Structures are given as C-alpha cells and as structure tokens.
Coordinates of C-alpha atoms in Angstrom, one line a residue:
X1 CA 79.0 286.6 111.5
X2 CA 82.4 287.9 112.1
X3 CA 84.9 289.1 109.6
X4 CA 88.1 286.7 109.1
X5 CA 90.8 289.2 110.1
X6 CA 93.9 289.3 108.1
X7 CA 97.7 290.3 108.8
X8 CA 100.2 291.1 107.0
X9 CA 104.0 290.8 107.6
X10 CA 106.5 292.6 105.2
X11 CA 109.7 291.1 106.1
X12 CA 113.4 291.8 103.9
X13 CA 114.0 287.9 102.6
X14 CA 113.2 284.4 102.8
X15 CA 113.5 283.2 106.4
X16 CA 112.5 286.5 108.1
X17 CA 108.7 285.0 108.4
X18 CA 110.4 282.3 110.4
X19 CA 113.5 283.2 111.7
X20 CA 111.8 286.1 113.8
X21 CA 108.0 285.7 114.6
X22 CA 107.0 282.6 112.9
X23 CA 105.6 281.7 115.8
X24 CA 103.1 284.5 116.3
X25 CA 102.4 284.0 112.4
X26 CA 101.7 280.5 113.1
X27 CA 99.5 281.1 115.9
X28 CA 97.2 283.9 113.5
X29 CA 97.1 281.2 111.2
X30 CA 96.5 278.6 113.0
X31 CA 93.7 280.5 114.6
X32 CA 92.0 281.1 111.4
X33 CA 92.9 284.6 110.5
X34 CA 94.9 284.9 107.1
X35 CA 98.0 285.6 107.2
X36 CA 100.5 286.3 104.5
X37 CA 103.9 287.1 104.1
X38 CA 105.0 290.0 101.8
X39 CA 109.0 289.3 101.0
X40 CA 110.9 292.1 99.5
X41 CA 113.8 290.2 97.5
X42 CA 115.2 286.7 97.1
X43 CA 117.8 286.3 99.1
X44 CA 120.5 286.3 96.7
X45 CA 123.4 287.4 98.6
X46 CA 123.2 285.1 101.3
X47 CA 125.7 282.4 101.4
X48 CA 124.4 278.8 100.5
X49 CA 126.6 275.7 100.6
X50 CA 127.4 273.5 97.6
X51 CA 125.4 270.9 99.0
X52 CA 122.3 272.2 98.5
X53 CA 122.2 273.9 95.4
X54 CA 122.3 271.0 93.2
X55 CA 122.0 272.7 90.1
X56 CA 120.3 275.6 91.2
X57 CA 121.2 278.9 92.4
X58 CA 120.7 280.7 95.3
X59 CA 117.6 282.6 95.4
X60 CA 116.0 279.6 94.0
X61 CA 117.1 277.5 96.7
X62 CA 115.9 280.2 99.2
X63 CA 112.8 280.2 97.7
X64 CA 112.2 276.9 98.0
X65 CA 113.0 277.2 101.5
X66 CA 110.5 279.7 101.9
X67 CA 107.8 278.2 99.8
X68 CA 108.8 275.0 102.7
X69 CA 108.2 277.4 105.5
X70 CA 104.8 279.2 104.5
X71 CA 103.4 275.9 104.4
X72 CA 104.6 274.9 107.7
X73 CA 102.9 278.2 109.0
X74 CA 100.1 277.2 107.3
X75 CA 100.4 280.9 106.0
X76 CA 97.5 282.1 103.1
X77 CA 100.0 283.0 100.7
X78 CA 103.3 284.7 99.9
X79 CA 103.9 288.2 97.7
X80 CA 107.1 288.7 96.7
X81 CA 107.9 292.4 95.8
X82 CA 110.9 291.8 93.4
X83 CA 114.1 293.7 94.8
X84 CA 117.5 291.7 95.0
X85 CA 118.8 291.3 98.3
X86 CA 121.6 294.4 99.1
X87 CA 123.8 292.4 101.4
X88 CA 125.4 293.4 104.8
X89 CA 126.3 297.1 104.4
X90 CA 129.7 296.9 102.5
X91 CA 129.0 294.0 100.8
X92 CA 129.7 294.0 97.3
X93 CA 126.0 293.0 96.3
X94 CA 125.0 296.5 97.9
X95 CA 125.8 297.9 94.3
X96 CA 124.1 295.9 92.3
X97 CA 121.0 298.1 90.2
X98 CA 118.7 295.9 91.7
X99 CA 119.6 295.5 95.2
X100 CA 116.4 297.1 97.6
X101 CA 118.8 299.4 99.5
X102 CA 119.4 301.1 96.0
X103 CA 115.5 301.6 95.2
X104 CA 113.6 305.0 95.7
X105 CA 112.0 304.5 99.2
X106 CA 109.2 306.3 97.3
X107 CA 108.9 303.2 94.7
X108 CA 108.8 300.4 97.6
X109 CA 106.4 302.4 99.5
X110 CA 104.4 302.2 95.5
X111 CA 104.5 298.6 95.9
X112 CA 103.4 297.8 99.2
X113 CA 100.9 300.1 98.8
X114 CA 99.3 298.0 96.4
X115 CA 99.6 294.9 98.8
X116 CA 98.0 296.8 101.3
X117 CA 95.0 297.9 99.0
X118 CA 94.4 294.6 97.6
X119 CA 94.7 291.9 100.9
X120 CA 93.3 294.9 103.4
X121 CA 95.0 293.7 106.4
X122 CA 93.7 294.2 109.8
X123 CA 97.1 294.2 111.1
X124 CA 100.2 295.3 109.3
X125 CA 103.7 294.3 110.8
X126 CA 107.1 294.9 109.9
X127 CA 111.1 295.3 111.0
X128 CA 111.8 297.7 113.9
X129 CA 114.0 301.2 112.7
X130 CA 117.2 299.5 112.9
X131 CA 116.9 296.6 110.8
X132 CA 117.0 293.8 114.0
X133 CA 120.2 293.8 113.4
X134 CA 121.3 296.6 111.3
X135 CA 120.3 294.8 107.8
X136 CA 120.1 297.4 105.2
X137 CA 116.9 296.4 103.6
X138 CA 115.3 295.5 106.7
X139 CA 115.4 299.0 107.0
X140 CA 114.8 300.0 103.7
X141 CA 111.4 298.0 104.2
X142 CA 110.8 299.1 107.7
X143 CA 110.8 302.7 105.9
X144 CA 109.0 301.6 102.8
X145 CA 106.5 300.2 105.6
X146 CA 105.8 303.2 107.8
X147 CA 105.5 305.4 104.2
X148 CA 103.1 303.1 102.3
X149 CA 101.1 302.3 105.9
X150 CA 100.5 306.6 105.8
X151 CA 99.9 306.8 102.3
X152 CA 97.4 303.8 101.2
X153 CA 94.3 305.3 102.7
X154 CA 94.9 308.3 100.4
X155 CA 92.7 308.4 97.4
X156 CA 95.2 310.7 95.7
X157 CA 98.0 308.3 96.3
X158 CA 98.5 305.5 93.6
X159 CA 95.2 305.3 92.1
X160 CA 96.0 302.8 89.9
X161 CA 97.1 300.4 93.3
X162 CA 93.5 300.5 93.9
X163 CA 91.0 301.8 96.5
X164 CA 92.1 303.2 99.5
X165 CA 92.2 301.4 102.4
X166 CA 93.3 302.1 105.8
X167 CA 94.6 298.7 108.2
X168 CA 93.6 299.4 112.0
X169 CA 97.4 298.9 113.3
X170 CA 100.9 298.1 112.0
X171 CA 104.0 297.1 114.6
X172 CA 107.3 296.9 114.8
X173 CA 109.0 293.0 115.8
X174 CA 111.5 294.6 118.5
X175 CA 113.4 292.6 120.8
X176 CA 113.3 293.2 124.6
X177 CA 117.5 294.9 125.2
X178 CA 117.2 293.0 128.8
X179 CA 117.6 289.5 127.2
X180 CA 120.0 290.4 124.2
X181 CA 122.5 292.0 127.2
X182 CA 122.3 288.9 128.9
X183 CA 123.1 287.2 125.5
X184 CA 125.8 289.4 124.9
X185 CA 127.4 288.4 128.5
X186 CA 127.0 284.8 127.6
X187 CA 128.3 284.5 124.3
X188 CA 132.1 284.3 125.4
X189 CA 131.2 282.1 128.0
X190 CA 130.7 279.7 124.8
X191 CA 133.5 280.8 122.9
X192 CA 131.6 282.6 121.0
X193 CA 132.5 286.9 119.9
X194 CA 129.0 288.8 120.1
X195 CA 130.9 291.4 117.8
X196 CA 131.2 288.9 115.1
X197 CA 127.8 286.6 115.0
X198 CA 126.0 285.1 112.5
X199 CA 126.8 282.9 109.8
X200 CA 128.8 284.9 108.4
X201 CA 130.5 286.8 111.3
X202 CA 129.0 290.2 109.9
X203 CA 126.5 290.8 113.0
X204 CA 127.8 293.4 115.4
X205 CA 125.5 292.6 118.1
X206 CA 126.6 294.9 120.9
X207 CA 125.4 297.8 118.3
X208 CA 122.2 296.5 118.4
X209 CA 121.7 296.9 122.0
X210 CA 122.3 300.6 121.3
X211 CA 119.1 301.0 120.1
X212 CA 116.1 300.4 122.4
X213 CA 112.8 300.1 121.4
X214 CA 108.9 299.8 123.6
X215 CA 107.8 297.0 123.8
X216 CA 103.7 297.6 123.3
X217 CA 102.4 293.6 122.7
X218 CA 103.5 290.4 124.1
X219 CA 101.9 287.4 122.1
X220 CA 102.2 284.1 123.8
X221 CA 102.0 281.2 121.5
X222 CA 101.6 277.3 122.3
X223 CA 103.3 274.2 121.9
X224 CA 101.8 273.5 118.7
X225 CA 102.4 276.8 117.2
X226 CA 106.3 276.8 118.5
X227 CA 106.6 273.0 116.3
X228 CA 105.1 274.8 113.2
X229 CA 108.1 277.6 113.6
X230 CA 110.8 275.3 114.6
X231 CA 109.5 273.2 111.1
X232 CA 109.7 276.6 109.1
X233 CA 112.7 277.6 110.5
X234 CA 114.1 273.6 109.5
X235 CA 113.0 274.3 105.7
X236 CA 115.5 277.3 105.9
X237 CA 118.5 274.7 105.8
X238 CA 120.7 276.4 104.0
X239 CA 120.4 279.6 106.4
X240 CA 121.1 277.1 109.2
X241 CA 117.7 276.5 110.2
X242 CA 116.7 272.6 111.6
X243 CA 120.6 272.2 112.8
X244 CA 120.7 270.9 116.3
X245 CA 121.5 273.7 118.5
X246 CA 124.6 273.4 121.0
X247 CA 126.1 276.1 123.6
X248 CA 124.4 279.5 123.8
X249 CA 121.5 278.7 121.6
X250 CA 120.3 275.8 123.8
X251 CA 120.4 277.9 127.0
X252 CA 118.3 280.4 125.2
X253 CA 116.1 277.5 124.6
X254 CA 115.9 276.9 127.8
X255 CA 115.3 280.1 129.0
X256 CA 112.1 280.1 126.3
X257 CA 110.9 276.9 127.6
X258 CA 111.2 278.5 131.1
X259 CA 109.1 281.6 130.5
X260 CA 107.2 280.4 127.8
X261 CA 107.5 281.2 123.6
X262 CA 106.4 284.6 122.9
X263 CA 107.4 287.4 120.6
X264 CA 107.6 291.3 121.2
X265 CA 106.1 294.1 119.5
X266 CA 106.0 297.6 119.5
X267 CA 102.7 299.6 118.6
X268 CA 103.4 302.2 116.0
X269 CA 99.7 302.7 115.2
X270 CA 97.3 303.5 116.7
X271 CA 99.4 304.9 119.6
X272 CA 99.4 302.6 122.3
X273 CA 98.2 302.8 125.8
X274 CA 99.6 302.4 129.3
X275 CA 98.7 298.8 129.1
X276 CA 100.5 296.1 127.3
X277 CA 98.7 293.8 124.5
X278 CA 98.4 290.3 124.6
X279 CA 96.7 289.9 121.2
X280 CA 97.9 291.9 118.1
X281 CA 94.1 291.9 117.3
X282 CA 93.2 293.1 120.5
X283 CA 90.2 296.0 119.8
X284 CA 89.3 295.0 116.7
X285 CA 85.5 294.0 116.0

C-alpha cells in the first residue's frame, strides 16, 4: 500500500495559506495527502476594521480567519510558531521584542526544525528570497526555511527536536515577472498607482519585478479546488478577502479563467531538471 504523502507550507501570517497557493494546497488536500500549514506569527500588525473586531483584537480576529480558511482547504492541521508579526519595513511594530524580523534566524530555523522532525513532510514549501513582495518576515521565514530544511536531517542538530529526518523537496511560491509587468502596465489604466498597492498602500510593486525567480513546477488545479481557495481567501475578511472584485482584479480573473488556475514554483531541492513539473510530488514513491 502506498504511503499518504504529506506537505508542508511555512508561510509568514494568517492568509498567506490562502492568499498565495491555497489552491495548490487545496488540491494536495483534496487529493488525500496531508497537508498542513506552519504560520510564523499572528498577524498582529495588520490593519483590521472596527467592524469586525467586536470585542476582540486583532490577531484573534485573524486567527479566526485562519482557523475559517484551513477548513475550507480541508488542510490536516495548523502549527503556529509564535513570533509577532514585524510589519512592513519601517513600521513601528518592527521594534517590538517579539516581532519575527527581530528573532535569531538561528532560533526560527530551531523551531521549524522540530515541525519538520515531527510531521516528516514529503514536500516542504515556503516564500521565495524576497518576501513576494518584500515582507520582512516572509523573508525572515524564507531564511529560517532554507536553514532548518539543511539542518533537520542532522543528528547533531537539535536533538531534543527529535529524530532526523530529511523531506525529498522544498520550493519556493515565485510568481512568473511576465504577468506582474503586465499588471504593473495595467494598474493606471484603473486608476490604480503599482508603487502604492495593497491595503495599505505600503506594496512597491515595480521593486518586486526586480527580482526574477525560475520557475521549476506548474501545478494546475480544478474548479473545485479554485472554490475551496476563493472560500479561504472569503474567511480572511478583514484582510479583504470574499469582497467582490472590480477593475484590475477582475481582468486578472479573467486572464485565470482563460489559461486556467495554477500556481508557480521554483525547485530549490533537489536541483531541478531541464523539464518543468506538473506535480510537486512528482518522483516520489
């Protein structure tokens, strides 16, 4: 009988499992393999309207959002490393004790290890080298990431995280530079400034394009596993998710429906071939 394979994503806050790949994650799932989300903080610094706190505060609105969203994925659980969110870089909140940007990379690296060692993924993925869009803890866990991926086969490393284990391949979510030019020429067209996106107008996004990154995988995902990400992506309401999309967003929906959903990856282990993947469990017994 074969195994049930198992992936792990280790994403910066709550709404990165559905705001970026939630619909390869909902495809795993839905497939049978076990999929879980590792989250490094709580969101804390991101802005959440009055109208949906009702009593509460942030990060436990946000994880109520995400608790909403891994069960729209249908994922096998949620880990939650326990870093406070850092904040666009600048931000006030990026000097707070706590915040993840602020933490050894050494002592993230300590944690995830012990994720690693004790769900032994098949598949490992995280953040690309720049964050998606710059975020300083989605590079601080991209680097935490790369580190814990090298050291958690090591029997010397972390005993007390538990055995070693090695996962067969960890990727990087990258997005294709082709389409986020063409987003970047559109986004005036809509009266909208690609140097100020984002909630909060903090996303520079013609710096993003600076940075271009292989894309290794292409997973294709169906119908039903594109509802399950749009659902997730709704339980995120107070990060904007489930609000009807108008201008630029619909014509990128458009352009999805056209081509078909799918998500991008890039192979950082093992290193990849000539050919691109269509499965991230491609190989694997």
């Amino acid at each position: 009988m074969l195994s049930v394979k198992t992936i792990i994503f280790f994403g910066a806050h709550p709404d990165d499992e559905s705001f970026g790949l939630g619909g390869t994650l909902a495809r795993y799932a839905l497939a049978g393999v076990k999929v879980y989300y590792a989250c490094a903080t709580r969101g804390e610094a991101g802005t959440v309207d009055n109208k949906y706190l009702q009593g509460r505060v942030a990060y436990e609105v946000r994880l109520a959002e995400m608790a909403c969203a891994a069960d729209a994925l249908s994922l096998a659980g949620v880990v939650y490393l326990g870093y406070r969110d850092s904040g666009m870089r600048g931000a006030a909140e990026n000097e707070h004790p706590e915040a993840l940007m602020r933490a050894p990379m050494e002592e993230v690296a300590k944690r995830m290890v012990k994720v690693m060692r004790e769900l032994k993924p098949d598949v490992v993925i995280t953040h690309d080298a720049g964050g998606g869009y710059g975020h300083p803890d989605h590079i601080a866990v991209h680097q935490a990431v790369v580190r814990a991926f090298e050291l958690a086969p090591n029997p010397q490393c972390y005993p007390e995280a538990g055995p070693p284990f090695q996962a067969a391949k960890l990727y990087f979510s990258v997005r294709p530079v082709g389409f986020m030019k063409l987003a970047v020429r559109l986004m005036p067209l809509f009266g909208q400034d690609p140097r100020r996106f984002g909630r909060n107008k903090d996303i520079d996004l013609t710096q993003i394009m600076s940075a271009e990154y292989p894309v290794n995988a292409v997973v294709r995902f169906d119908r039903v596993a594109m509802k399950k990400r749009d659902e997730a992506s709704a339980c995120h309401a107070s990060q904007g998710g489930g609000r009807s999309r108008s201008g630029i967003f619909r014509l990128f929906g458009f352009f999805e429906n056209l081509r078909g959903p799918r998500d991008y990856f890039m192979r950082a282990y093992p290193p990849p071939g000539k050919k691109r993947e269509k499965d991230l469990l491609e190989g694997l017994a």
